Amino acid sequence: YVAKKIFRLGQPPNYDMNVLSSVNEEQLKAELQRIKTLDWFLTNFFKEATRLHVEVAHIEVVDAYIAQEVDQQNFWLIEPCRTSVVNHYSGTMNHPSQAHDGPSATLLAFAHFVYIWSKEQVVFADLQGVLLMFSGQDGVVLFDPMMHTVNMTGGLGDHGPAGIAKFLEDHSCHVTCAQLGFTEKLKEDDKVDSDSG
């Protein structure tokens, strides 16, 4: 297993190196919430793909939990140890539209699905994962996601409406989007504003 704790916040060179225990706890719980939200959307994405008989790659979300040291206020996010070779499918403000393999094609369509299913309130960003074998087939385990939300409740890396607008600008539908019935091209004028729901 690996354990994560927030030691610094901000952007270089202006890091805040004095992260309070309460802030660490808050940020780790927000990250766990993003992981669980990603898993919920992914489960529904696979249900929809199965219903429509659309072949998609095997993708899972890391199993994580929060632990607290017995005699201290330190909180840690615990995840299974994984390989150091990480595949990046999107960045914080970069959503590539090239599908070079099954997982990338699946995650392109998944990103579109989340935008639709959240009623244009959420997009996932910084999608990254490690390749693993599941029952003899290649698959990906996603971890450490970010999200952009209309009301900026996604935690670290949430750029709010600007992040959603960047997704709309970058995303180009792939064949998997079409197979799932996402026929409307995303347009920048589909942008949501921060005053909505």
Tab-separated table of C-alpha atoms in Angstrom:
chain	number	residue	atom	x	y	z
A	1	TYR	CA	0.000	0.000	0.000
A	2	VAL	CA	0.954	3.647	-0.375
A	3	ALA	CA	-0.081	6.475	1.937
A	4	LYS	CA	-0.640	10.079	0.854
A	5	LYS	CA	-0.605	13.189	3.006
A	6	ILE	CA	-0.825	16.833	1.863
A	7	PHE	CA	2.454	18.512	2.806
A	8	ARG	CA	2.178	21.610	0.624
A	9	LEU	CA	-0.461	23.540	-1.301
A	10	GLY	CA	-0.295	26.155	-4.043
A	11	GLN	CA	1.861	26.637	-7.107
A	12	PRO	CA	5.648	26.991	-7.245
A	13	PRO	CA	7.411	29.034	-6.090
A	14	ASN	CA	4.668	30.114	-3.665
A	15	TYR	CA	4.021	26.804	-1.932
A	16	ASP	CA	2.351	26.871	1.466
A	17	MET	CA	4.558	24.438	3.386
A	18	ASN	CA	2.605	24.800	6.649
A	19	VAL	CA	-0.469	22.712	5.870
A	20	LEU	CA	-2.591	22.363	8.992
A	21	SER	CA	-3.764	18.900	10.010
A	22	SER	CA	-7.374	20.026	9.511
A	23	VAL	CA	-6.593	21.210	5.951
A	24	ASN	CA	-4.816	17.927	5.175
A	25	GLU	CA	-7.856	16.004	6.448
A	26	GLU	CA	-10.244	18.174	4.405
A	27	GLN	CA	-8.209	17.797	1.187
A	28	LEU	CA	-7.765	14.024	1.565
A	29	LYS	CA	-11.487	13.569	2.200
A	30	ALA	CA	-12.216	15.684	-0.899
A	31	GLU	CA	-9.867	13.465	-2.929
A	32	LEU	CA	-11.587	10.330	-1.641
A	33	GLN	CA	-14.932	11.895	-2.601
A	34	ARG	CA	-13.599	12.517	-6.146
A	35	ILE	CA	-12.469	8.886	-6.351
A	36	LYS	CA	-15.887	7.619	-5.209
A	37	THR	CA	-17.684	10.021	-7.577
A	38	LEU	CA	-15.491	8.844	-10.467
A	39	ASP	CA	-16.359	5.239	-9.584
A	40	TRP	CA	-20.096	6.044	-9.495
A	41	PHE	CA	-20.017	7.693	-12.922
A	42	LEU	CA	-17.873	4.871	-14.350
A	43	THR	CA	-20.299	2.222	-13.054
A	44	ASN	CA	-23.197	4.003	-14.772
A	45	PHE	CA	-21.136	4.478	-17.937
A	46	PHE	CA	-20.529	0.719	-18.138
A	47	LYS	CA	-24.229	0.001	-17.534
A	48	GLU	CA	-25.104	2.285	-20.448
A	49	ALA	CA	-22.431	0.724	-22.685
A	50	THR	CA	-23.732	-2.767	-21.832
A	51	ARG	CA	-27.335	-1.727	-22.489
A	52	LEU	CA	-26.363	-0.388	-25.916
A	53	HIS	CA	-23.984	-3.302	-26.686
A	54	VAL	CA	-21.009	-0.963	-27.076
A	55	GLU	CA	-17.603	-2.535	-26.530
A	56	VAL	CA	-15.448	-0.533	-24.133
A	57	ALA	CA	-12.131	-1.144	-22.394
A	58	HIS	CA	-11.951	-2.607	-18.900
A	59	ILE	CA	-11.395	0.320	-16.538
A	60	GLU	CA	-11.585	0.393	-12.765
A	61	VAL	CA	-11.094	3.041	-10.105
A	62	VAL	CA	-8.545	2.600	-7.343
A	63	ASP	CA	-9.816	1.268	-4.030
A	64	ALA	CA	-8.892	3.906	-1.451
A	65	TYR	CA	-9.715	4.829	2.122
A	66	ILE	CA	-8.749	7.359	4.803
A	67	ALA	CA	-6.721	6.291	7.841
A	68	GLN	CA	-5.888	8.262	10.971
A	69	GLU	CA	-2.846	7.688	13.144
A	70	VAL	CA	-3.908	6.351	16.532
A	71	ASP	CA	-2.072	8.832	18.740
A	72	GLN	CA	-1.887	11.836	16.397
A	73	GLN	CA	-4.130	14.009	14.247
A	74	ASN	CA	-2.450	12.880	11.008
A	75	PHE	CA	-4.751	11.585	8.280
A	76	TRP	CA	-3.573	9.581	5.258
A	77	LEU	CA	-5.199	8.461	2.003
A	78	ILE	CA	-4.354	4.768	1.559
A	79	GLU	CA	-4.269	3.080	-1.874
A	80	PRO	CA	-2.794	-0.178	-3.178
A	81	CYS	CA	0.795	0.163	-4.394
A	82	ARG	CA	1.009	0.395	-8.192
A	83	THR	CA	3.610	0.508	-10.912
A	84	SER	CA	5.398	3.794	-11.480
A	85	VAL	CA	4.493	3.761	-15.200
A	86	VAL	CA	1.444	6.027	-15.435
A	87	ASN	CA	-0.639	6.705	-18.548
A	88	HIS	CA	-2.123	10.201	-18.705
A	89	TYR	CA	-5.431	10.490	-20.578
A	90	SER	CA	-6.115	14.141	-19.757
A	91	GLY	CA	-4.562	16.981	-17.797
A	92	THR	CA	-6.012	19.571	-15.468
A	93	MET	CA	-6.807	21.957	-18.348
A	94	ASN	CA	-5.981	19.694	-21.302
A	95	HIS	CA	-8.389	17.135	-22.764
A	96	PRO	CA	-6.747	15.383	-25.745
A	97	SER	CA	-9.148	14.028	-28.346
A	98	GLN	CA	-6.853	11.419	-29.918
A	99	ALA	CA	-7.789	7.807	-29.166
A	100	HIS	CA	-4.732	5.635	-29.730
A	101	ASP	CA	-5.991	2.530	-27.907
A	102	GLY	CA	-9.069	1.014	-26.258
A	103	PRO	CA	-8.652	2.726	-22.887
A	104	SER	CA	-8.154	6.184	-24.413
A	105	ALA	CA	-11.201	5.740	-26.702
A	106	THR	CA	-13.248	4.574	-23.725
A	107	LEU	CA	-12.130	7.475	-21.535
A	108	LEU	CA	-12.881	10.023	-24.283
A	109	ALA	CA	-16.457	8.750	-24.374
A	110	PHE	CA	-16.581	8.508	-20.575
A	111	ALA	CA	-15.608	12.190	-20.239
A	112	HIS	CA	-18.470	13.118	-22.593
A	113	PHE	CA	-20.832	10.824	-20.644
A	114	VAL	CA	-20.012	12.536	-17.328
A	115	TYR	CA	-20.743	15.958	-18.805
A	116	ILE	CA	-24.140	14.732	-20.050
A	117	TRP	CA	-25.107	12.683	-16.970
A	118	SER	CA	-24.175	15.498	-14.588
A	119	LYS	CA	-26.490	17.811	-16.529
A	120	GLU	CA	-23.442	19.812	-17.675
A	121	GLN	CA	-22.310	20.418	-14.070
A	122	VAL	CA	-19.149	18.253	-13.900
A	123	VAL	CA	-16.205	17.137	-16.019
A	124	PHE	CA	-13.333	14.955	-14.869
A	125	ALA	CA	-9.791	16.129	-15.475
A	126	ASP	CA	-6.310	14.780	-14.931
A	127	LEU	CA	-7.493	11.255	-15.734
A	128	GLN	CA	-4.545	8.941	-15.250
A	129	GLY	CA	-4.066	5.281	-14.597
A	130	VAL	CA	-1.870	2.234	-14.687
A	131	LEU	CA	-2.219	-0.715	-17.047
A	132	LEU	CA	-3.111	-4.013	-15.387
A	133	MET	CA	-4.361	-7.407	-16.493
A	134	PHE	CA	-7.906	-8.434	-15.555
A	135	SER	CA	-8.765	-12.073	-16.304
A	136	GLY	CA	-6.191	-12.147	-19.096
A	137	GLN	CA	-7.329	-8.861	-20.664
A	138	ASP	CA	-5.636	-5.472	-20.566
A	139	GLY	CA	-7.266	-2.877	-18.373
A	140	VAL	CA	-6.623	0.377	-16.570
A	141	VAL	CA	-6.961	1.392	-12.924
A	142	LEU	CA	-7.633	5.129	-12.558
A	143	PHE	CA	-6.413	7.126	-9.565
A	144	ASP	CA	-5.944	10.711	-8.342
A	145	PRO	CA	-8.654	12.366	-10.500
A	146	MET	CA	-9.553	16.037	-10.536
A	147	MET	CA	-12.905	17.490	-11.469
A	148	HIS	CA	-14.214	20.810	-12.663
A	149	THR	CA	-17.640	21.704	-11.277
A	150	VAL	CA	-19.976	24.591	-11.984
A	151	ASN	CA	-20.043	25.584	-8.306
A	152	MET	CA	-16.308	24.835	-7.711
A	153	THR	CA	-16.869	22.118	-5.089
A	154	GLY	CA	-14.444	19.609	-6.653
A	155	GLY	CA	-11.475	20.329	-4.390
A	156	LEU	CA	-7.869	20.811	-5.511
A	157	GLY	CA	-7.581	21.611	-9.215
A	158	ASP	CA	-11.243	22.580	-9.717
A	159	HIS	CA	-11.237	25.478	-12.189
A	160	GLY	CA	-15.032	25.729	-12.183
A	161	PRO	CA	-16.803	27.009	-15.319
A	162	ALA	CA	-13.436	27.806	-16.971
A	163	GLY	CA	-12.403	24.154	-16.597
A	164	ILE	CA	-15.697	22.966	-18.077
A	165	ALA	CA	-15.342	25.452	-20.957
A	166	LYS	CA	-11.835	24.116	-21.662
A	167	PHE	CA	-13.220	20.573	-21.856
A	168	LEU	CA	-15.905	21.742	-24.305
A	169	GLU	CA	-13.241	23.462	-26.400
A	170	ASP	CA	-10.907	20.438	-26.468
A	171	HIS	CA	-13.290	17.476	-26.790
A	172	SER	CA	-13.904	15.908	-30.186
A	173	CYS	CA	-16.201	12.925	-30.307
A	174	HIS	CA	-14.693	9.566	-31.202
A	175	VAL	CA	-16.539	6.558	-32.641
A	176	THR	CA	-17.387	5.362	-29.112
A	177	CYS	CA	-19.258	8.621	-28.426
A	178	ALA	CA	-21.352	7.993	-31.547
A	179	GLN	CA	-22.012	4.356	-30.596
A	180	LEU	CA	-23.291	5.541	-27.219
A	181	GLY	CA	-25.611	8.055	-28.877
A	182	PHE	CA	-23.667	11.191	-28.040
A	183	THR	CA	-24.409	12.662	-31.432
A	184	GLU	CA	-24.481	16.326	-30.537
A	185	LYS	CA	-21.084	17.932	-30.926
A	186	LEU	CA	-20.055	19.819	-27.836
A	187	LYS	CA	-19.833	23.516	-28.557
A	188	GLU	CA	-18.282	26.332	-26.590
A	189	ASP	CA	-21.686	28.044	-26.489
A	190	ASP	CA	-22.886	25.029	-24.436
A	191	LYS	CA	-20.851	26.515	-21.573
A	192	VAL	CA	-22.526	26.602	-18.204
A	193	ASP	CA	-22.246	29.696	-16.088
A	194	SER	CA	-21.516	29.786	-12.390
A	195	ASP	CA	-25.011	31.062	-11.559
A	196	SER	CA	-26.750	27.871	-12.721
A	197	GLY	CA	-27.820	25.003	-10.416
